[in-house]
Amino acid sequence: MRKTLLASMLTAGLVLPALAEDAGTIKLHSGWKLIQERVDKGVAYGTLWGITFNDTGSGPLHVAPASGTYNLTQQTNKGEGELTWGDGDDQLKGSFTITVTDGKATGENIVTGTGKLAGITGGPFACTFVGKPEDQQAWCTQVFNRK
């Protein structure tokens, strides 16, 4: 029965486990809007905001807001920033690192959780920029770890 269930879940493309009470990983997708506010000595600074969707369709950070700030060195396409996921007492807060190449971005979220999200830490992410470059929009997949 366990092998059949696991095979069914892998076939459906689901991630194990993704419920708040389970240890393991939480996989999210999110849409982001980036607003470049200024460029100073080859470094772009801005804000970003978005909304997340838990791959299970419910649970941690499903339909949760996210916002933050970023800086990106234009010569190296490497940057960092600060993010807050969720709201109220249930949040993930911390920093991220990012590398942008050919319309895609990869990096690592370095966060800790509070409230119902306590015990959740960061993980990798990958993004694809969508629309026209001037639209500054991205579609991302994030993975967080739960102890």
Phi, psi and omega in degrees: 000317180296319180295320179295317179296313179298315179299319179296318181292319178294320177298321180283350178081023180273159180254136180255145323277164181223020177264152185303324185275354183266148169279157177128224183241156173237121181253129182235154167242149180210152172253137185233146170241125179254138178236105178285122185264327179195162173235128181226115179053044176080009178244124177271134179239142179192186177240161177214152177209156182192190178222144184250155178227119178290135182300337179280349181088001176195181176092200187304128174063020175284124183056045180257144176284156175216144179206161180178193179231159179213161166221144183222121177283116187294328181291323183257347185058031176243147181201190181202174178184186178236142180225151169232126178249138179087189180209171181063222180278349184254091184222156164249132180226146176159202185247174174213156171244152184212146171230130182249129179213127173050049176076011178230158179222143175227157179179196184223131171271132181241086189230164170227152184257156175233163178060228180294346181261007177300141181093353177268133177236177186289183180184185184283160172217158176219137183229153171235131177281137184238160181075198178282149180308322181290346178287335178052054179239146181220150174244123188233155170243127179239147174236128175244154181253139178241129179278000000 
